[in-house]
Coordinates of C-alpha atoms and ligand atoms in Angstrom, one line a residue:
X28 CA 12.1 -16.0 -23.5
X29 CA 11.5 -15.0 -27.1
X30 CA 8.4 -12.9 -27.8
X31 CA 6.6 -15.7 -29.7
X32 CA 6.7 -17.9 -26.6
X33 CA 5.2 -15.4 -24.2
X34 CA 1.5 -15.1 -23.4
X35 CA 0.1 -12.5 -20.9
X36 CA -3.5 -12.8 -19.8
X37 CA -6.0 -12.0 -17.1
X38 CA -9.2 -13.8 -16.0
X39 CA -12.6 -12.2 -16.1
X40 CA -15.3 -13.8 -14.0
X41 CA -18.3 -13.0 -12.0
X42 CA -17.9 -13.6 -8.2
X43 CA -18.1 -17.3 -7.5
X44 CA -17.9 -18.5 -11.0
X45 CA -14.6 -20.1 -10.2
X46 CA -11.7 -17.7 -11.0
X47 CA -9.6 -18.6 -8.0
X48 CA -10.1 -22.3 -8.3
X49 CA -9.2 -22.2 -12.0
X50 CA -6.1 -20.1 -11.4
X51 CA -4.9 -22.6 -8.8
X52 CA -5.6 -25.5 -11.2
X53 CA -3.5 -23.8 -13.9
X54 CA -0.7 -23.3 -11.4
X55 CA -1.0 -26.9 -10.3
X56 CA -1.1 -28.3 -13.8
X57 CA 2.0 -26.5 -14.8
X58 CA 3.9 -27.5 -11.7
X59 CA 3.9 -24.4 -9.6
X60 CA 2.2 -26.0 -6.7
X61 CA 2.0 -29.3 -4.9
X62 CA -1.3 -31.0 -4.1
X63 CA -0.8 -30.0 -0.5
X64 CA -0.3 -26.4 -1.3
X65 CA -3.4 -26.5 -3.5
X66 CA -5.6 -26.8 -0.5
X67 CA -4.8 -23.3 0.4
X68 CA -6.1 -20.8 -2.2
X69 CA -3.2 -19.0 -3.4
X70 CA -4.3 -16.0 -5.3
X71 CA -6.4 -14.2 -2.8
X72 CA -4.1 -14.1 0.1
X73 CA -5.3 -11.4 2.4
X74 CA -7.9 -12.1 5.1
X75 CA -9.9 -9.1 4.4
X76 CA -9.9 -9.8 0.7
X77 CA -11.0 -13.3 1.2
X78 CA -13.8 -12.3 3.5
X79 CA -15.1 -9.6 1.2
X80 CA -14.5 -11.7 -1.9
X81 CA -12.5 -9.0 -3.6
X82 CA -8.9 -8.6 -4.6
X83 CA -7.2 -5.5 -3.5
X84 CA -3.7 -6.0 -4.8
X85 CA -3.0 -7.6 -8.1
X86 CA -1.0 -10.8 -8.0
X87 CA 0.7 -12.3 -10.9
X88 CA 2.0 -15.8 -11.5
X89 CA 4.3 -17.0 -14.3
X90 CA 3.7 -20.5 -15.5
X91 CA 5.8 -22.6 -17.8
X92 CA 3.7 -24.7 -20.1
X93 CA 4.9 -27.3 -22.6
X94 CA 2.2 -27.3 -25.2
X95 CA 1.1 -30.0 -27.6
X96 CA 3.3 -28.5 -30.3
X97 CA 6.3 -29.5 -28.1
X98 CA 7.3 -25.9 -27.4
X99 CA 7.5 -24.5 -23.9
X100 CA 5.6 -21.2 -23.3
X101 CA 5.9 -18.6 -20.6
X102 CA 2.4 -17.7 -19.4
X103 CA 1.8 -14.8 -17.1
X104 CA -1.5 -14.8 -15.3
X105 CA -2.4 -11.4 -14.0
X106 CA -5.0 -11.1 -11.3
X107 CA -6.9 -7.8 -11.2
X108 CA -8.6 -6.0 -8.4
X109 CA -12.3 -6.3 -8.5
X110 CA -13.8 -3.0 -7.3
X111 CA -14.5 0.4 -8.9
X112 CA -12.4 2.2 -6.3
X113 CA -9.4 0.5 -7.9
X114 CA -10.4 1.1 -11.5
X115 CA -7.1 2.7 -12.5
X116 CA -5.1 -0.2 -11.1
X117 CA -7.3 -2.5 -13.1
X118 CA -6.8 -0.5 -16.3
X119 CA -3.0 -0.8 -15.9
X120 CA -3.1 -4.5 -15.3
X121 CA -5.2 -5.0 -18.4
X122 CA -2.8 -2.8 -20.4
X123 CA -0.1 -5.3 -19.5
X124 CA -1.9 -8.2 -21.1
X125 CA -2.9 -9.3 -24.6
X126 CA -5.8 -11.5 -23.7
X127 CA -8.3 -12.7 -21.2
X128 CA -10.0 -15.9 -20.1
X129 CA -13.7 -15.2 -19.8
X130 CA -14.9 -17.7 -17.2
X131 CA -18.7 -18.3 -17.1
X132 CA -20.5 -20.6 -14.7
X133 CA -22.3 -23.3 -16.7
X134 CA -25.3 -23.2 -14.4
X135 CA -25.5 -19.4 -13.8
X136 CA -24.8 -18.0 -17.2
X137 CA -23.5 -14.5 -18.0
X138 CA -23.8 -12.0 -15.2
X139 CA -23.9 -8.2 -15.5
X140 CA -20.6 -7.7 -13.8
X141 CA -19.0 -10.0 -16.4
X142 CA -20.3 -7.8 -19.1
X143 CA -18.7 -4.7 -17.8
X144 CA -15.4 -6.4 -17.4
X145 CA -15.5 -7.9 -20.8
X146 CA -16.0 -4.5 -22.4
X147 CA -13.1 -3.2 -20.5
X148 CA -11.0 -6.0 -21.8
X149 CA -12.2 -5.5 -25.3
X150 CA -11.2 -1.8 -25.0
X151 CA -7.7 -3.0 -24.4
X152 CA -7.8 -5.0 -27.6
X153 CA -7.7 -8.2 -25.8
X154 CA -8.3 -11.6 -27.4
X155 CA -11.0 -13.2 -25.3
X156 CA -11.1 -16.9 -24.7
X157 CA -14.5 -18.1 -23.4
X158 CA -14.4 -20.9 -20.7
X159 CA -17.6 -22.5 -19.5
X160 CA -16.8 -23.7 -16.0
X161 CA -18.6 -26.0 -13.5
X162 CA -19.8 -28.4 -16.2
X163 CA -19.7 -31.1 -13.4
X164 CA -22.8 -29.5 -11.8
X165 CA -26.1 -31.3 -12.4
X166 CA -27.7 -27.9 -13.3
X167 CA -25.0 -27.1 -15.9
X168 CA -26.3 -26.1 -19.3
X169 CA -23.2 -25.4 -21.3
X170 CA -25.0 -25.1 -24.7
X171 CA -27.4 -22.6 -23.3
X172 CA -24.5 -20.6 -21.8
X173 CA -22.6 -20.8 -25.1
X174 CA -25.5 -19.2 -26.9
X175 CA -25.8 -16.6 -24.2
X176 CA -22.1 -15.6 -24.5
X177 CA -22.6 -15.1 -28.2
X178 CA -25.9 -13.2 -27.9
X179 CA -25.1 -11.0 -24.9
X180 CA -21.4 -10.4 -25.2
X181 CA -21.3 -10.7 -29.0
X182 CA -18.1 -12.9 -29.3
X183 CA -17.7 -16.2 -31.0
X184 CA -18.1 -19.0 -28.4
X185 CA -18.2 -21.9 -30.7
X186 CA -14.8 -22.9 -29.5
X187 CA -15.4 -22.1 -25.8
X188 CA -13.6 -24.5 -23.5
X189 CA -15.8 -26.6 -21.2
X190 CA -14.2 -27.1 -17.8
X191 CA -14.6 -28.1 -14.3
X192 CA -12.0 -26.3 -12.2
X193 CA -13.1 -28.3 -9.2
X194 CA -12.7 -31.7 -10.8
X195 CA -9.8 -30.7 -13.0
X196 CA -11.6 -31.2 -16.3
X197 CA -10.5 -29.1 -19.3
X198 CA -7.5 -27.6 -17.7
X199 CA -5.1 -28.6 -20.5
X200 CA -7.6 -27.4 -23.1
X201 CA -7.6 -24.0 -21.5
X202 CA -3.8 -23.9 -21.5
X203 CA -3.8 -24.9 -25.2
X204 CA -6.4 -22.2 -26.0
X205 CA -4.2 -19.6 -24.2
X206 CA -1.2 -20.6 -26.4
X207 CA -3.1 -20.8 -29.7
X208 CA -5.6 -18.0 -29.4
X209 CA -4.0 -15.2 -27.4
X210 CA -1.5 -13.3 -29.4
X211 CA 2.1 -13.0 -28.2
X212 CA 3.3 -9.5 -27.1
X213 CA 5.4 -7.4 -29.4
X214 CA 8.4 -5.4 -28.4
X215 CA 12.0 -4.6 -29.4
X216 CA 14.9 -6.0 -27.4
X217 CA 17.4 -3.5 -28.8
X218 CA 15.3 -0.4 -28.3
X219 CA 15.8 1.8 -25.2
X220 CA 14.2 0.3 -22.1
X221 CA 10.5 1.0 -21.6
X222 CA 8.7 -0.8 -18.8
X223 CA 5.3 -0.1 -17.3
X224 CA 5.0 0.0 -13.5
X225 CA 1.9 -2.2 -13.1
X226 CA 1.7 -2.4 -9.4
X227 CA 3.8 -2.0 -6.2
X228 CA 3.5 -3.2 -2.7
X229 CA 5.6 -3.3 0.5
X230 CA 7.2 -6.5 1.6
X231 CA 8.8 -6.6 5.0
X232 CA 11.8 -8.6 3.7
X233 CA 12.3 -7.1 0.2
X234 CA 11.1 -3.5 0.7
X235 CA 9.0 -2.2 -2.1
X236 CA 8.3 -4.8 -4.8
X237 CA 7.4 -3.5 -8.2
X238 CA 5.5 -5.5 -10.7
X239 CA 6.5 -4.5 -14.3
X240 CA 5.7 -5.3 -17.9
X241 CA 8.6 -4.6 -20.1
X242 CA 7.6 -3.1 -23.5
X243 CA 11.0 -2.6 -25.1
X244 CA 14.5 -3.3 -23.9
X245 CA 15.6 -5.5 -21.0
X246 CA 15.6 -5.0 -17.2
X247 CA 18.6 -6.5 -15.3
X248 CA 20.1 -6.4 -11.9
X249 CA 22.6 -3.7 -11.5
X250 CA 20.9 -1.3 -13.9
X251 CA 20.5 2.4 -13.0
X252 CA 16.9 3.3 -13.9
X253 CA 14.7 6.3 -13.6
X254 CA 10.9 6.5 -13.0
X255 CA 9.8 9.1 -15.6
X256 CA 6.7 10.5 -13.8
X257 CA 8.1 10.0 -10.3
X258 CA 11.4 11.7 -11.2
X259 CA 13.5 9.4 -9.1
X260 CA 16.5 7.2 -9.9
X261 CA 17.2 3.7 -8.5
X262 CA 19.6 0.9 -8.7
X263 CA 17.9 -2.4 -9.5
X264 CA 19.0 -5.1 -7.1
X265 CA 16.7 -7.9 -8.0
X266 CA 14.7 -9.1 -10.9
X267 CA 12.3 -12.0 -10.5
X268 CA 8.9 -13.6 -10.9
X269 CA 6.3 -15.5 -8.9
X270 CA 5.5 -19.1 -9.7
X271 CA 3.7 -18.4 -7.3
X272 CA 6.7 -18.7 -5.1
X273 CA 9.2 -16.0 -5.5
X274 CA 12.0 -16.8 -8.0
X275 CA 14.9 -14.7 -9.2
X276 CA 15.5 -14.4 -12.9
X277 CA 18.5 -13.1 -14.8
X278 CA 16.5 -10.5 -16.7
X279 CA 13.0 -9.4 -17.7
X280 CA 12.9 -9.0 -21.5
X281 CA 10.4 -7.4 -23.9
X282 CA 6.9 -8.7 -23.5
X283 CA 7.6 -10.2 -20.1
X284 CA 6.0 -9.5 -16.8
X285 CA 8.1 -9.8 -13.6
X286 CA 9.1 -7.9 -10.5
X287 CA 12.0 -5.8 -9.5
X288 CA 13.3 -4.4 -6.2
X289 CA 15.5 -1.4 -5.9
X290 CA 15.9 -0.5 -2.2
X291 CA 12.8 1.6 -2.3
X292 CA 11.2 2.3 1.1
X293 CA 7.8 3.6 0.3
X294 CA 5.3 2.6 -2.4
X295 CA 4.5 6.3 -2.9
X296 CA 7.8 6.4 -4.8
X297 CA 6.6 3.7 -7.2
X298 CA 3.5 5.1 -8.9
X299 CA 1.2 2.7 -10.8
X300 CA 1.3 3.5 -14.5
X301 CA 4.8 5.1 -14.5
X302 CA 7.4 4.4 -17.1
X303 CA 10.7 2.9 -16.1
X304 CA 13.7 3.5 -18.3
X305 CA 17.5 3.6 -18.1
X306 CA 19.2 6.7 -16.7
X307 CA 21.7 6.6 -19.7
X308 CA 20.3 6.3 -23.2
X309 CA 16.8 5.9 -21.9
X310 CA 13.5 6.3 -23.7
X311 CA 12.5 9.9 -24.7
X312 CA 8.8 9.5 -24.3
X313 CA 6.9 7.9 -21.5
X314 CA 4.2 5.3 -22.1
X315 CA 0.7 6.8 -22.5
X316 CA -1.9 6.4 -19.8
X317 CA -0.2 7.5 -16.6
X318 CA -2.4 9.1 -14.1
X319 CA -1.5 10.4 -10.7
X320 CA -3.8 8.7 -8.1
X321 CA -5.9 11.1 -6.2
X322 CA -7.9 10.7 -3.1
X323 CA -11.6 11.4 -3.8
X324 CA -13.1 10.7 -0.4
X325 CA -11.9 12.3 2.8
X326 CA -12.8 11.7 6.4
X327 CA -11.4 12.1 9.9
X328 CA -10.1 9.1 11.8
X329 CA -9.9 9.6 15.6
X330 CA -9.1 7.2 18.4
X331 CA -12.0 6.4 20.7
X332 CA -9.5 6.5 23.5
X333 CA -7.4 9.7 23.2
X334 CA -4.5 7.8 24.7
X335 CA -4.3 5.8 21.5
X336 CA -3.3 8.7 19.4
X337 CA 0.4 7.8 19.1
X338 CA -0.5 4.3 18.3
X339 CA -2.8 5.5 15.6
X340 CA -0.1 7.7 14.2
X341 CA 2.3 4.8 14.0
X342 CA -0.3 2.4 12.5
X343 CA -1.4 4.9 9.8
X344 CA 2.3 5.5 8.9
X345 CA 2.8 1.8 8.5
X346 CA -0.3 1.4 6.3
X347 CA 0.8 4.3 4.2
X348 CA 4.1 2.5 3.5
X349 CA 2.1 -0.1 1.7
X350 CA -0.7 2.0 0.1
X351 CA 0.2 5.1 -1.8
X352 CA -3.3 5.9 -2.7
X353 CA -4.1 6.6 0.9
X354 CA -3.1 10.0 2.3
X355 CA -3.3 11.6 5.7
X356 CA -2.5 14.7 7.7
X357 CA -3.1 15.6 11.3
X358 CA -6.4 17.1 12.4
X359 CA -7.7 18.5 15.6
X360 CA -11.4 18.4 16.3
X361 CA -13.1 20.3 19.1
X362 CA -15.0 17.2 20.2
X363 CA -12.8 14.4 19.1
X364 CA -9.4 15.7 20.0
X365 CA -6.4 14.7 17.9
X366 CA -6.7 12.5 14.9
X367 CA -6.0 12.4 11.2
X368 CA -7.7 13.7 8.1
X369 CA -7.4 10.9 5.6
X370 CA -8.0 10.6 1.8
X371 CA -9.1 7.5 0.0
X372 CA -9.9 6.3 -3.5
X373 CA -13.5 5.6 -2.5
X374 CA -15.7 4.3 0.2
X375 CA -14.6 0.7 0.0
X376 CA -11.0 1.8 0.2
X377 CA -11.9 3.8 3.3
X378 CA -13.6 0.8 4.9
X379 CA -10.6 -1.5 4.2
X380 CA -8.2 0.9 5.8
X381 CA -10.5 1.4 8.8
X382 CA -10.9 -2.4 9.1
X383 CA -7.2 -3.0 8.9
X384 CA -6.5 -0.4 11.6
X385 CA -9.0 -2.0 13.9
X386 CA -8.1 -5.6 13.2
X387 CA -4.4 -5.6 12.5
X388 CA -3.5 -2.7 14.9
X389 CA -6.3 -3.2 17.4
X390 CA -7.5 0.3 17.4
X391 CA -11.0 1.6 18.2
X392 CA -11.7 4.4 15.8
X393 CA -14.3 7.0 15.1
X394 CA -14.8 7.9 11.5
X395 CA -16.3 11.2 10.6
X396 CA -18.6 11.9 7.7
X397 CA -16.9 11.1 4.4
X398 CA -16.6 14.1 2.2
X399 CA -15.4 15.0 -1.3
X400 CA -13.3 18.0 -2.1
X401 CA -15.2 21.2 -2.9
X402 CA -13.9 24.1 -4.8
X403 CA -14.9 27.5 -3.4
X404 CA -14.7 30.8 -5.2
X405 CA -14.3 33.4 -2.5
X406 CA -15.8 36.9 -2.7
X407 CA -12.2 38.3 -2.8
X408 CA -11.6 36.3 -6.0
X409 CA -9.4 33.6 -4.5
X410 CA -10.0 29.9 -5.0
X411 CA -10.0 27.6 -2.0
X412 CA -10.4 23.8 -1.7
X413 CA -12.5 22.4 1.1
X414 CA -11.5 18.9 2.3
X415 CA -13.2 19.1 5.7
X416 CA -16.7 20.4 6.3
X417 CA -15.5 21.7 9.7
X418 CA -13.2 24.2 7.9
X419 CA -16.1 25.7 5.9
X420 CA -15.5 29.5 5.9
X421 CA -18.2 32.0 6.7
X422 CA -20.8 31.6 3.9
X423 CA -20.9 35.4 3.2
X424 CA -17.3 35.2 2.1
X425 CA -18.1 32.5 -0.5
X426 CA -19.3 33.5 -3.9
X427 CA -19.9 30.0 -5.2
X428 CA -19.2 26.4 -4.3
X429 CA -18.4 23.8 -7.0
X430 CA -18.7 20.1 -6.4
X431 CA -17.1 17.2 -8.4
X432 CA -19.2 15.3 -10.8
X433 CA -18.8 11.8 -12.3
X434 CA -20.0 10.0 -15.3
X435 CA -21.3 6.6 -14.3
X436 CA -22.0 3.6 -16.4
X437 CA -24.3 1.0 -14.8
X438 CA -25.3 -2.3 -16.3
X439 CA -28.1 -4.4 -14.9
X440 CA -30.7 -7.0 -15.8
X441 CA -33.9 -5.3 -17.0
X442 CA -36.0 -6.3 -13.9
X443 CA -33.9 -4.0 -11.6
X444 CA -34.0 -1.0 -13.9
X445 CA -36.9 0.8 -12.2
X446 CA -35.2 0.7 -8.8
X447 CA -31.9 1.8 -10.1
X448 CA -33.4 4.7 -12.1
X449 CA -35.1 5.9 -8.9
X450 CA -31.8 5.6 -6.9
X451 CA -30.0 7.7 -9.5
X452 CA -32.7 10.3 -9.6
X453 CA -32.8 10.5 -5.8
X454 CA -29.0 11.2 -5.9
X455 CA -29.5 14.2 -8.3
X456 CA -28.4 12.1 -11.3
X457 CA -28.9 13.3 -14.9
X458 CA -29.4 10.5 -17.4
X459 CA -27.5 10.8 -20.6
X460 CA -28.0 7.4 -22.1
X461 CA -30.1 4.3 -21.8
X462 CA -29.7 1.2 -24.0
X463 CA -30.7 -2.4 -24.0
X464 CA -28.5 -5.4 -24.9
X465 CA -30.2 -8.7 -24.7
X466 CA -32.3 -8.4 -21.5
X467 CA -29.8 -6.1 -19.9
X468 CA -29.9 -2.3 -19.6
X469 CA -26.9 0.0 -19.8
X470 CA -27.4 3.4 -18.2
X471 CA -25.2 6.4 -18.3
X472 CA -25.6 9.0 -15.7
X473 CA -23.9 12.1 -14.6
X474 CA -24.0 12.3 -10.8
X475 CA -22.5 14.6 -8.1
X476 CA -19.7 12.6 -6.5
X477 CA -20.9 13.8 -3.1
X478 CA -24.1 11.7 -3.6
X479 CA -22.2 8.6 -4.5
X480 CA -19.5 8.4 -1.8
X481 CA -21.8 7.5 1.0
X482 CA -23.5 4.3 0.1
X483 CA -24.5 4.5 -3.5
X484 CA -22.6 1.3 -4.4
X485 CA -24.1 -0.7 -1.5
X486 CA -27.6 0.5 -2.4
X487 CA -27.1 -0.3 -6.0
X488 CA -25.9 -3.8 -5.1
X489 CA -28.8 -4.4 -2.8
X490 CA -31.5 -3.1 -5.2
X491 CA -30.1 -5.3 -7.9
X492 CA -29.3 -8.3 -5.7
X493 CA -25.7 -7.9 -6.7
X494 CA -26.3 -8.0 -10.4
X495 CA -25.7 -4.4 -11.3
X496 CA -22.2 -3.3 -12.1
X497 CA -20.9 0.2 -11.8
X498 CA -18.0 2.1 -13.2
X499 CA -17.3 5.8 -13.1
X500 CA -14.9 8.5 -14.0
X501 CA -14.6 12.1 -12.8
X502 CA -15.8 14.7 -15.3
X503 CA -15.0 18.0 -13.5
X504 CA -16.9 20.3 -11.2
X505 CA -20.2 22.2 -11.3
X506 CA -21.6 24.9 -9.2
X507 CA -24.2 23.6 -6.8
X508 CA -26.5 25.0 -4.1
X509 CA -24.4 23.6 -1.3
X510 CA -24.7 24.3 2.4
X511 CA -23.1 23.1 5.6
X512 CA -25.4 21.2 7.9
X513 CA -24.6 20.8 11.5
X514 CA -25.9 18.1 13.8
X515 CA -26.5 19.2 17.4
X516 CA -26.8 16.8 20.3
X517 CA -28.2 18.3 23.4
X518 CA -27.7 21.7 21.8
X519 CA -23.9 21.1 21.2
X520 CA -22.7 20.8 17.5
X521 CA -21.0 17.5 16.9
X522 CA -18.3 18.5 14.4
X523 CA -17.7 15.0 13.3
X524 CA -21.1 14.9 11.9
X525 CA -21.2 18.2 10.1
X526 CA -21.4 17.8 6.3
X527 CA -21.8 19.6 3.1
X528 CA -25.2 18.9 1.5
X529 CA -27.3 20.1 -1.4
X530 CA -29.9 22.5 -0.2
X531 CA -32.7 20.5 -1.7
X532 CA -31.6 17.3 -0.1
X533 CA -30.7 18.9 3.3
X534 CA -34.0 18.5 5.0
X535 CA -34.5 14.9 4.1
X536 CA -30.9 14.1 5.0
X537 CA -31.1 16.0 8.3
X538 CA -34.3 14.3 9.3
X539 CA -32.8 10.9 8.5
X540 CA -29.7 11.6 10.6
X541 CA -31.7 12.8 13.5
X542 CA -33.9 9.7 13.4
X543 CA -30.9 7.4 13.2
X544 CA -29.1 9.2 16.1
X545 CA -32.3 8.9 18.1
X546 CA -32.0 5.1 17.8
X547 CA -28.3 4.9 18.2
X548 CA -27.8 7.1 21.2
X549 CA -28.8 5.3 24.4
X550 CA -31.2 7.0 26.8
X551 CA -29.6 9.2 29.5
X552 CA -31.0 10.4 32.8
X553 CA -32.3 13.5 30.9
X554 CA -34.1 14.3 27.7
X555 CA -31.7 14.9 24.7
X556 CA -32.7 16.9 21.7
X557 CA -31.0 15.9 18.4
X558 CA -31.2 18.6 15.7
X559 CA -30.0 19.3 12.3
X560 CA -29.4 22.9 11.4
X561 CA -28.2 25.1 8.6
X562 CA -26.7 28.5 9.5
X563 CA -28.4 28.5 12.9
X564 CA -31.8 27.5 11.5
X565 CA -33.1 24.1 12.7
X566 CA -34.4 22.0 9.9
X567 CA -35.0 18.7 11.7
X568 CA -35.4 17.6 15.2
X569 CA -35.9 14.4 17.3
X570 CA -35.9 13.9 21.0
X571 CA -34.4 11.0 23.0
X572 CA -36.6 10.5 26.0
X573 CA -35.1 10.3 29.4
X574 CA -34.3 6.9 30.9
X575 CA -36.8 5.8 33.5
X576 CA -35.2 3.1 35.4
X577 CA -31.8 1.4 35.9
X578 CA -31.3 -1.3 33.2
X579 CA -30.9 -3.9 35.8
X580 CA -34.4 -3.3 37.0
X581 CA -35.4 -5.4 34.1
X582 CA -34.1 -8.5 35.9
X583 CA -36.6 -8.1 38.7
X584 CA -33.8 -8.4 41.2
X585 CA -33.7 -12.2 40.8
X586 CA -30.7 -13.5 38.9
X587 CA -27.5 -11.9 40.2
X588 CA -25.2 -13.3 37.5
X589 CA -27.5 -12.0 34.8
X590 CA -27.4 -8.6 36.5
X591 CA -23.7 -8.7 36.7
X592 CA -23.4 -9.6 33.0
X593 CA -25.7 -6.7 32.1
X594 CA -23.6 -4.3 34.1
X595 CA -20.4 -5.6 32.5
X596 CA -22.0 -5.2 29.1
X597 CA -22.8 -1.7 30.0
X598 CA -19.3 -1.0 31.1
X599 CA -17.9 -2.5 27.9
X600 CA -20.3 -0.4 25.9
X601 CA -19.1 2.6 27.6
X602 CA -15.6 2.1 26.5
X603 CA -16.7 2.6 22.9
X604 CA -18.6 5.8 23.6
X605 CA -17.6 9.3 23.1
X606 CA -18.6 12.1 25.5
X607 CA -20.2 15.2 24.0
X608 CA -20.8 17.6 26.8
X609 CA -22.7 15.3 29.1
X610 CA -24.0 12.9 26.4
X611 CA -22.3 9.6 25.4
X612 CA -22.5 8.8 21.7
X613 CA -21.6 5.2 20.7
X614 CA -18.9 4.8 18.1
X615 CA -21.1 3.1 15.6
X616 CA -23.4 6.1 15.5
X617 CA -20.9 8.2 13.6
X618 CA -20.8 6.1 10.5
X619 CA -24.2 4.5 10.8
X620 CA -25.9 7.9 11.0
X621 CA -24.5 8.8 7.6
X622 CA -25.8 5.8 5.7
X623 CA -29.0 6.6 3.9
X624 CA -31.7 4.1 4.1
Ligands
GTP711 P1 -14.3 -14.8 -5.9 O1 -13.0 -15.1 -5.3 O2 -15.4 -14.7 -4.8 O3 -14.4 -13.8 -7.0 O4 -14.8 -16.2 -6.6 P2 -14.1 -16.9 -7.7 O5 -14.7 -16.5 -9.0 O6 -12.6 -16.8 -7.5 O7 -14.6 -18.4 -7.4 P3 -13.9 -19.5 -6.6 O8 -12.8 -20.1 -7.3 O9 -13.6 -19.1 -5.2 O10 -15.1 -20.6 -6.6 C1 -16.4 -20.3 -6.0 C2 -17.0 -21.6 -5.6 O11 -17.3 -22.4 -6.7 C3 -16.1 -22.4 -4.7 O12 -16.9 -23.0 -3.7 C4 -15.5 -23.5 -5.6 O13 -15.2 -24.7 -4.9 C5 -16.7 -23.7 -6.6 N1 -16.2 -24.1 -7.9 C6 -15.2 -23.6 -8.7 N2 -15.1 -24.2 -9.8 C7 -16.0 -25.2 -9.8 C8 -16.4 -26.3 -10.7 O14 -15.8 -26.4 -11.8 N3 -17.4 -27.1 -10.3 C9 -18.1 -26.9 -9.2 N4 -19.0 -27.7 -8.9 N5 -17.7 -26.0 -8.3 C10 -16.7 -25.1 -8.6

């Protein structure tokens, strides 16, 4: 397709404003889907994604639309992941487009999350086409929302399209706006091949599938290409697109988005942001913006039942085939036995992997305290990196410990500002900027990553009732007063719970964990002390009282079946416990203890 007939765009929308419904409508209108297929939402296709309302892997569909000018256009709709953990993937997806539809709910108006996404899109020089959706709702106030878009976002909304994705109103107007407002891509067909690797995933039938945006040149089957950052060479054996069904195409030309396969076995060999060029006569310079993905959060994953170790190894290996941003190596813990030390992009990424392991692979797991990577300057002058609090060297051998810091930008409606400022302060944040844009605040903070990985994002969402948005980037390391805190249950250190904390925060954190553990560990026949200690000095303590009677005593001996049920429940509960010396700690305790209230 010639450049003038190509349009590449993404959709920006707050959760629930109708992005998926609209995408499906666009596909249906242009003939990609039958009515029956429409009943299934196409774009979010993973269970976990659907449940959490987030997109993990970008999906792209190519639509052919014959416009009112009589010409047929090739439209590529790029779906983007919706979480900060995947910010780099989002930036590459946006870099592959020239414009975006900004979908705003006619009854809800502009939400903070939308704002952050629009700014990102503007940063990529996108043309933004406002769409006011759900005009069928009785509470719809399209004119008010139109004014809001202009005032808050600062773009012209006089020609915003009014639509109802649900009833199918305004769909053609949206397609027309895409064609007339969003600029076509530029590129040179005769220049050496330059294609950006936008995303990659593992498909059981095709192997690794690579989503690309060709900048210059042409991609064809049979070509010998190289990945410039990855340093590997591959023979392209398929070029195609999704409509949303898979379709092979003869070539992917300049400005086009499509997929290739090349007998690649692991996604780790297809790095997001890499430049693909030909082996012979290829481009000299790679595209700007490539970044090697790096795990920022590490934790141990151990099977509850030691006999599941092999199964865990196999399952983790399979997941890794499909997710290059997740890393792992074997780890042995005194208390938990054999498991893996795994690295993730963030806490949500960790939870997704954990959930997939338990759901898809039926594994009961214990997750140890998430940790960031600390840089240690040793007294002998050497530099060491600490991924696991359990490996912390003797403190007398450490001259200084540096921790990673981030720069965070948070947007929220004014009313939640107080709560959020307090949260940032509690997490050792240093405010560097605070501005107001039409009833909304934009805060910039520098924060230690360590304080953010646990539950910062969840707390932020709950304080702001979901309205705050959060974006961050790493800005290097700073020396901090960091110490290793151990948690002792019945005088035995539980290595899975040891963590690196800031000295000033240690006592509060230690007290909190002890309180949590007190609630989470069931009573035993004896008294159990739970303590937090730093270098042998106890800084917090709780005691779990001894159990007085058998649990079934509660039933007054009457109802036998009830008694049986209770015993069964107890037995089942036991399976998910971990023995520490002579104390059983339930699986949930490990992760729950680490959440700060
Ligand atoms: P996430 O996938 O959670 O990000 O949401 P989304 O933005 O993709 O929204 P989705 O398309 O899933 O729509 C959210 C809800 O709004 C669904 O219940 C839709 O049926 C409904 N909805 C979407 N468009 C319209 C519309 O035009 N009118 C009305 N009344 N409801 C709509």
